[in-house]
Short mmCIF file of C-alpha atoms and ligand atoms in Angstrom, two decimals:
data_model
loop_
_atom_site.label_atom_id
_atom_site.label_comp_id
_atom_site.label_asym_id
_atom_site.label_seq_id
_atom_site.Cartn_x
_atom_site.Cartn_y
_atom_site.Cartn_z
CA MET A 1 105.32 87.33 67.15
CA ILE A 2 104.89 83.55 66.94
CA ASP A 3 101.47 82.51 65.68
CA LEU A 4 100.31 78.97 66.46
CA ARG A 5 96.58 79.62 66.13
CA SER A 6 96.25 78.12 62.66
CA ASP A 7 98.11 77.07 59.53
CA THR A 8 96.14 79.78 57.71
CA VAL A 9 98.35 82.59 59.11
CA THR A 10 101.27 82.07 56.71
CA ARG A 11 102.60 84.65 54.25
CA PRO A 12 103.68 83.72 50.71
CA THR A 13 107.40 83.02 50.38
CA ALA A 14 109.54 85.16 48.05
CA ALA A 15 109.56 82.32 45.49
CA MET A 16 105.77 81.99 45.68
CA LEU A 17 105.38 85.74 45.22
CA ALA A 18 107.67 85.62 42.19
CA ALA A 19 105.51 82.85 40.69
CA MET A 20 102.41 84.95 41.35
CA GLN A 21 103.91 88.09 39.82
CA SER A 22 104.83 86.36 36.59
CA ALA A 23 101.50 84.52 36.21
CA PRO A 24 99.65 84.93 32.90
CA VAL A 25 96.05 85.94 33.69
CA GLY A 26 92.68 86.44 32.01
CA ASP A 27 89.01 86.65 32.93
CA ASP A 28 88.14 83.34 34.59
CA VAL A 29 84.39 83.95 34.45
CA PHE A 30 84.88 83.65 30.69
CA GLY A 31 87.09 80.59 31.35
CA GLU A 32 90.11 82.50 30.03
CA ASP A 33 92.60 82.61 32.88
CA PRO A 34 95.51 80.37 31.82
CA SER A 35 96.94 80.10 35.35
CA ILE A 36 93.61 78.98 36.80
CA LEU A 37 93.04 76.51 33.97
CA ALA A 38 96.53 75.11 34.55
CA LEU A 39 95.97 74.76 38.32
CA GLU A 40 92.60 73.07 37.79
CA GLN A 41 94.14 70.59 35.33
CA GLN A 42 97.05 69.98 37.71
CA ALA A 43 94.68 69.28 40.63
CA ALA A 44 92.41 66.99 38.61
CA ALA A 45 95.38 65.00 37.30
CA LEU A 46 96.93 64.72 40.76
CA PHE A 47 93.83 62.96 42.11
CA GLY A 48 93.04 61.08 38.89
CA LYS A 49 89.72 62.88 38.41
CA GLU A 50 88.28 64.50 35.27
CA ALA A 51 88.08 68.10 36.40
CA ALA A 52 88.64 70.62 39.20
CA LEU A 53 87.33 74.03 40.21
CA PHE A 54 89.29 76.85 41.86
CA CYS A 55 87.29 78.52 44.65
CA PRO A 56 87.95 81.35 47.08
CA SER A 57 87.67 79.25 50.27
CA GLY A 58 87.23 75.82 51.80
CA THR A 59 83.83 76.81 53.12
CA MET A 60 82.63 77.73 49.64
CA CYS A 61 83.99 74.46 48.25
CA ASN A 62 82.14 72.53 50.96
CA GLN A 63 78.86 74.33 50.34
CA ILE A 64 79.20 73.88 46.57
CA ALA A 65 79.90 70.16 46.99
CA LEU A 66 76.84 69.70 49.21
CA LYS A 67 74.67 71.67 46.78
CA VAL A 68 75.84 69.73 43.74
CA HIS A 69 75.54 66.27 45.31
CA THR A 70 72.20 66.65 47.11
CA GLN A 71 68.62 67.77 46.67
CA ALA A 72 66.48 69.50 49.28
CA LEU A 73 65.09 66.95 51.82
CA ASP A 74 68.25 64.79 51.57
CA GLU A 75 70.43 63.68 54.46
CA VAL A 76 74.23 63.50 54.63
CA ILE A 77 76.06 61.14 56.99
CA THR A 78 79.01 62.81 58.66
CA HIS A 79 80.83 63.01 61.99
CA ASP A 80 79.72 65.49 64.64
CA PHE A 81 83.23 67.05 64.47
CA SER A 82 83.04 67.86 60.74
CA HIS A 83 83.62 71.45 59.67
CA ILE A 84 80.27 71.52 57.83
CA ASN A 85 78.55 70.70 61.13
CA GLN A 86 80.63 72.74 63.56
CA TYR A 87 81.86 75.82 61.76
CA GLU A 88 79.67 76.67 58.76
CA SER A 89 76.63 78.10 60.58
CA THR A 90 74.23 75.47 59.15
CA GLY A 91 75.06 76.62 55.62
CA PHE A 92 73.98 73.12 54.51
CA ALA A 93 70.40 74.01 55.50
CA LEU A 94 70.53 77.49 53.99
CA PHE A 95 71.98 76.58 50.59
CA SER A 96 70.91 72.97 50.14
CA GLY A 97 67.84 72.42 52.34
CA ILE A 98 69.32 69.23 53.75
CA LYS A 99 70.07 67.79 57.17
CA LEU A 100 73.09 66.01 58.61
CA ARG A 101 73.03 62.58 60.27
CA LEU A 102 75.85 62.75 62.82
CA THR A 103 78.14 59.96 63.98
CA ASN A 104 80.30 60.06 67.09
CA GLY A 105 83.17 57.63 66.61
CA ALA A 106 86.72 58.11 67.91
CA GLU A 107 89.11 60.58 66.25
CA GLY A 108 86.36 62.33 64.30
CA LYS A 109 86.03 59.34 61.99
CA VAL A 110 83.02 57.71 60.37
CA ALA A 111 83.37 53.89 60.33
CA ALA A 112 82.47 51.70 57.34
CA ASP A 113 80.49 49.25 59.45
CA GLU A 114 78.11 51.93 60.74
CA ILE A 115 77.04 53.18 57.29
CA ALA A 116 74.32 50.62 56.52
CA SER A 117 72.54 51.23 59.84
CA LEU A 118 72.50 55.01 59.26
CA ILE A 119 70.62 54.84 55.97
CA ASN A 120 66.96 55.78 56.23
CA PRO A 121 64.37 53.41 54.78
CA PRO A 122 62.44 54.88 51.82
CA PHE A 123 59.48 56.41 53.67
CA ASP A 124 57.90 59.71 52.62
CA TRP A 125 58.45 61.09 56.13
CA LEU A 126 62.18 60.39 56.30
CA ALA A 127 65.01 62.36 54.68
CA HIS A 128 66.60 60.59 51.73
CA THR A 129 70.13 59.43 52.63
CA ARG A 130 72.31 60.66 49.78
CA MET A 131 75.94 60.66 50.75
CA VAL A 132 78.76 60.21 53.26
CA TRP A 133 80.97 63.18 54.08
CA LEU A 134 84.43 62.60 55.59
CA GLU A 135 87.00 65.05 56.88
CA ASN A 136 90.65 64.04 56.37
CA THR A 137 92.48 65.30 58.38
CA CYS A 138 89.83 66.07 60.99
CA ASN A 139 90.49 69.51 62.45
CA LYS A 140 88.44 69.25 65.66
CA ALA A 141 89.88 65.80 66.36
CA GLY A 142 93.40 67.26 66.34
CA GLY A 143 94.40 66.57 62.74
CA SER A 144 93.58 62.83 62.81
CA CYS A 145 93.91 60.86 59.58
CA TYR A 146 91.99 58.01 58.01
CA THR A 147 94.13 55.05 56.98
CA LEU A 148 93.87 53.99 53.33
CA ALA A 149 92.18 50.74 54.40
CA GLU A 150 89.53 52.71 56.33
CA LEU A 151 88.87 54.88 53.27
CA GLN A 152 88.69 51.87 50.95
CA ASN A 153 86.19 50.15 53.26
CA LEU A 154 84.12 53.33 53.53
CA TYR A 155 84.00 53.78 49.76
CA ALA A 156 83.04 50.13 49.28
CA ALA A 157 80.25 50.56 51.87
CA CYS A 158 79.01 53.67 50.03
CA GLN A 159 79.02 51.95 46.67
CA GLN A 160 77.20 48.91 48.07
CA ASN A 161 74.51 51.21 49.45
CA GLY A 162 74.20 53.64 46.52
CA LEU A 163 75.71 56.58 48.42
CA LEU A 164 78.17 59.18 47.19
CA LEU A 165 81.36 59.83 49.16
CA HIS A 166 82.96 63.26 49.44
CA ILE A 167 86.14 64.10 51.36
CA ASP A 168 86.64 67.52 52.93
CA GLY A 169 90.38 67.39 52.47
CA ALA A 170 91.16 70.92 53.61
CA ARG A 171 94.36 69.33 54.97
CA ILE A 172 94.49 66.23 52.71
CA PHE A 173 98.20 66.72 52.01
CA ASN A 174 98.95 66.51 55.72
CA ALA A 175 97.15 63.15 55.74
CA ILE A 176 98.96 62.03 52.59
CA VAL A 177 102.37 62.88 54.06
CA ALA A 178 101.57 61.38 57.48
CA GLN A 179 99.96 58.17 56.19
CA GLY A 180 102.16 57.60 53.15
CA TYR A 181 99.33 57.13 50.65
CA THR A 182 99.19 59.03 47.36
CA THR A 183 96.84 61.52 45.76
CA GLN A 184 95.92 58.80 43.25
CA ASP A 185 95.00 56.49 46.15
CA ILE A 186 92.70 59.19 47.52
CA GLY A 187 91.11 59.85 44.13
CA LYS A 188 90.09 56.18 43.97
CA VAL A 189 88.22 56.21 47.30
CA CYS A 190 85.86 59.14 46.77
CA ASP A 191 83.49 60.64 44.22
CA SER A 192 84.83 64.13 44.90
CA LEU A 193 87.02 66.02 47.30
CA ASN A 194 88.07 69.52 48.30
CA PHE A 195 91.49 70.66 49.38
CA CYS A 196 92.74 74.00 50.65
CA LEU A 197 95.75 75.88 49.34
CA SER A 198 95.62 78.43 52.14
CA LYS A 199 96.36 76.06 55.05
CA GLY A 200 99.43 73.80 55.23
CA LEU A 201 100.37 74.59 51.63
CA GLY A 202 101.03 78.22 52.56
CA CYS A 203 99.06 80.10 49.87
CA PRO A 204 97.27 83.37 50.62
CA VAL A 205 93.90 82.25 49.20
CA GLY A 206 92.16 79.34 47.54
CA SER A 207 90.67 75.87 47.59
CA LEU A 208 89.87 73.36 44.87
CA MET A 209 87.03 70.95 44.36
CA VAL A 210 87.93 67.87 42.31
CA GLY A 211 85.51 65.39 40.73
CA SER A 212 83.88 64.17 37.53
CA GLY A 213 83.40 66.51 34.58
CA SER A 214 79.64 66.75 35.07
CA VAL A 215 79.92 67.42 38.83
CA ILE A 216 82.48 70.16 38.27
CA ARG A 217 80.42 71.75 35.46
CA GLN A 218 77.51 72.01 37.89
CA ALA A 219 79.85 73.18 40.68
CA ARG A 220 81.00 76.01 38.41
CA ARG A 221 77.40 77.24 38.07
CA VAL A 222 76.87 77.07 41.84
CA ARG A 223 80.15 78.89 42.49
CA LYS A 224 78.99 81.70 40.22
CA VAL A 225 75.65 82.14 41.95
CA MET A 226 77.42 82.15 45.33
CA GLY A 227 79.53 85.06 44.08
CA GLY A 228 82.69 82.98 43.75
CA GLY A 229 83.35 83.65 40.07
CA MET A 230 86.66 85.52 40.07
CA ARG A 231 88.32 87.39 37.25
CA GLN A 232 92.14 87.70 36.98
CA ALA A 233 92.60 85.37 39.95
CA GLY A 234 95.38 83.54 38.12
CA TYR A 235 97.80 85.42 40.39
CA LEU A 236 96.34 83.37 43.24
CA ALA A 237 96.19 80.15 41.22
CA ALA A 238 99.89 80.52 40.41
CA ALA A 239 100.59 80.44 44.16
CA GLY A 240 98.61 77.19 44.26
CA SER A 241 100.54 75.58 41.42
CA TYR A 242 103.79 76.64 43.08
CA ALA A 243 102.69 75.14 46.41
CA LEU A 244 101.62 71.84 44.86
CA GLU A 245 105.13 71.52 43.47
CA HIS A 246 107.16 72.81 46.41
CA HIS A 247 105.20 72.72 49.67
CA ILE A 248 103.90 69.18 50.07
CA GLU A 249 106.95 67.19 51.18
CA ARG A 250 107.94 69.85 53.70
CA LEU A 251 104.71 69.19 55.67
CA ALA A 252 106.69 66.39 57.36
CA SER A 253 108.70 69.14 59.16
CA ASP A 254 105.47 70.69 60.47
CA HIS A 255 104.42 67.27 61.76
CA HIS A 256 107.80 66.72 63.38
CA ARG A 257 107.67 70.10 65.17
CA ALA A 258 104.14 69.36 66.35
CA LYS A 259 105.33 66.06 67.87
CA THR A 260 108.27 67.75 69.62
CA LEU A 261 105.99 70.44 71.00
CA ALA A 262 103.36 67.94 72.13
CA THR A 263 105.97 65.86 73.94
CA ALA A 264 107.24 68.95 75.78
CA LEU A 265 103.71 70.02 76.73
CA GLN A 266 103.08 66.71 78.49
CA GLN A 267 105.34 67.63 81.42
CA TYR A 268 103.24 70.54 82.75
CA PRO A 269 100.80 69.52 85.49
CA TYR A 270 98.29 72.28 84.59
CA ILE A 271 97.82 70.67 81.15
CA SER A 272 95.51 67.70 81.77
CA THR A 273 95.79 66.10 78.36
CA VAL A 274 97.86 66.65 75.23
CA SER A 275 96.75 65.00 72.01
CA THR A 276 99.31 62.89 70.16
CA PRO A 277 99.59 64.76 66.87
CA GLU A 278 99.44 62.64 63.74
CA THR A 279 99.88 65.76 61.63
CA ASN A 280 100.24 69.49 62.44
CA ILE A 281 97.51 70.07 65.07
CA ILE A 282 97.84 69.71 68.85
CA MET A 283 94.87 69.86 71.20
CA LEU A 284 95.45 70.67 74.88
CA GLN A 285 93.04 70.29 77.72
CA ILE A 286 93.97 72.88 80.35
CA ASP A 287 93.20 72.20 84.00
CA PRO A 288 89.95 74.10 84.75
CA LYS A 289 91.62 75.66 87.82
CA VAL A 290 93.96 77.48 85.42
CA GLY A 291 91.58 77.78 82.49
CA ALA A 292 92.30 77.87 78.76
CA THR A 293 91.87 81.64 78.53
CA ALA A 294 94.43 82.30 81.27
CA TRP A 295 96.92 79.99 79.54
CA VAL A 296 96.34 81.60 76.13
CA ASN A 297 96.74 85.06 77.69
CA ALA A 298 99.94 84.05 79.47
CA MET A 299 101.41 82.82 76.17
CA ALA A 300 100.29 86.05 74.48
CA THR A 301 102.27 88.17 76.97
CA HIS A 302 105.32 86.39 75.51
CA HIS A 303 104.14 87.18 71.97
CA ILE A 304 102.96 83.64 71.26
CA LYS A 305 99.45 83.42 69.84
CA THR A 306 97.32 80.33 70.53
CA VAL A 307 93.54 79.89 70.44
CA THR A 308 90.92 78.50 72.80
CA PHE A 309 88.70 75.77 71.36
CA GLY A 310 85.86 75.43 73.93
CA ASN A 311 85.75 73.31 77.13
CA ASN A 312 89.16 74.53 78.33
CA MET A 313 90.72 73.21 75.14
CA VAL A 314 93.47 75.05 73.27
CA ARG A 315 94.54 74.39 69.69
CA LEU A 316 98.11 74.79 68.43
CA VAL A 317 98.92 74.39 64.74
CA THR A 318 102.38 74.20 63.18
CA HIS A 319 102.93 75.58 59.68
CA LEU A 320 105.28 76.95 57.04
CA ASP A 321 106.11 80.10 59.03
CA PHE A 322 106.82 78.27 62.30
CA THR A 323 110.56 77.59 62.36
CA ASP A 324 112.85 75.52 64.58
CA ALA A 325 114.06 78.76 66.24
CA MET A 326 110.44 79.62 67.06
CA LEU A 327 109.91 76.14 68.45
CA GLU A 328 112.91 76.65 70.76
CA ARG A 329 111.49 79.98 71.89
CA VAL A 330 108.08 78.40 72.64
CA LEU A 331 109.76 75.64 74.68
CA THR A 332 111.69 78.26 76.69
CA VAL A 333 108.55 80.30 77.36
CA LEU A 334 106.64 77.18 78.44
CA ASP A 335 109.36 76.45 81.00
CA SER A 336 109.05 79.97 82.39
CA LEU A 337 105.27 79.92 82.94
CA ARG A 338 103.98 79.55 86.51
CA PHE A 339 100.32 79.04 87.47
C1 PLP B 1 88.42 70.76 57.66
C2 PLP B 1 88.11 72.14 57.19
N1 PLP B 1 87.25 72.30 56.16
C3 PLP B 1 86.95 73.51 55.69
C4 PLP B 1 87.51 74.65 56.23
C5 PLP B 1 87.11 75.99 55.69
O1 PLP B 1 88.13 76.63 55.00
P1 PLP B 1 88.10 78.21 54.78
O2 PLP B 1 88.59 78.82 56.06
O3 PLP B 1 89.04 78.42 53.64
O4 PLP B 1 86.71 78.61 54.47
C6 PLP B 1 88.40 74.53 57.30
C7 PLP B 1 89.00 75.73 57.89
O5 PLP B 1 89.69 75.69 58.88
C8 PLP B 1 88.71 73.24 57.79
O6 PLP B 1 89.53 73.07 58.84
#
């Protein structure tokens, strides 16, 4: 079976499992798990921030970040494509009592020069504009990345206007590898960020929120009340520490395979558009006469899993468990399909 639905489908490597098995653990609700403490320190240092918090998922990290940074009746500026808007079932309203102010720019990006005009004036009947929320890379936009200059301008615009800036960096290391900026660069252009271990980095579980000491202390309280306080989860944190050391540079191979696959996909007339992948995600628009479901089903008969993404779109994601041999097999199957 070849699984291109997501970069979340990977299994830990033997070396990662060995790191997990030998991890020292303790009760993290008491703050006593050495492997979690080490991972949190590692993550904070990487991004040049004071502290970090290990969480079960990217969604929980996102909801914690919104809760910590906002008060009920606040508004958050973000792009329509953002995960918090599209795929978290209005959790922002449930947990934080806030609303989102959506932008619609190209590639799922918020632009610095639109910030000032999106801020509400201070009237009792308008939500208070509190922060800007970016997604880097942007999943729904096909893994698009902000440039460092775009991020710097956005952070400057936020600071000029008294807004906080948070980055949902579920796939921040894909952006870092593709764009050539560093974790320290990213730490300097946001107040806080999240990143996932369980996507391109190939871990079974886990995400981290990184920020100032006071923000992370508050985040820890919110994580607990959301049921995210884990006990001997150092086994999982050890996978994270391993991945941060061994699985970042190799993301370039995922990006390369995505480009090769995207180039090949362009030749089939029943695929109307193929995104140009900057990172590890390819978006296809299937001709409505064929239909995305028919294409996904045809691939599945050849044991290749892909996923529909609405409006006859299909998403393909390359990852740690997608090898060159698998890429060759996918290319052969594509050549054999007839519609
Ligand atoms: C950009 C982005 N943020 C957050 C998440 C949520 O992560 P999780 O599935 O770990 O809850 C995802 C998941 O795909 C994502 O793509």
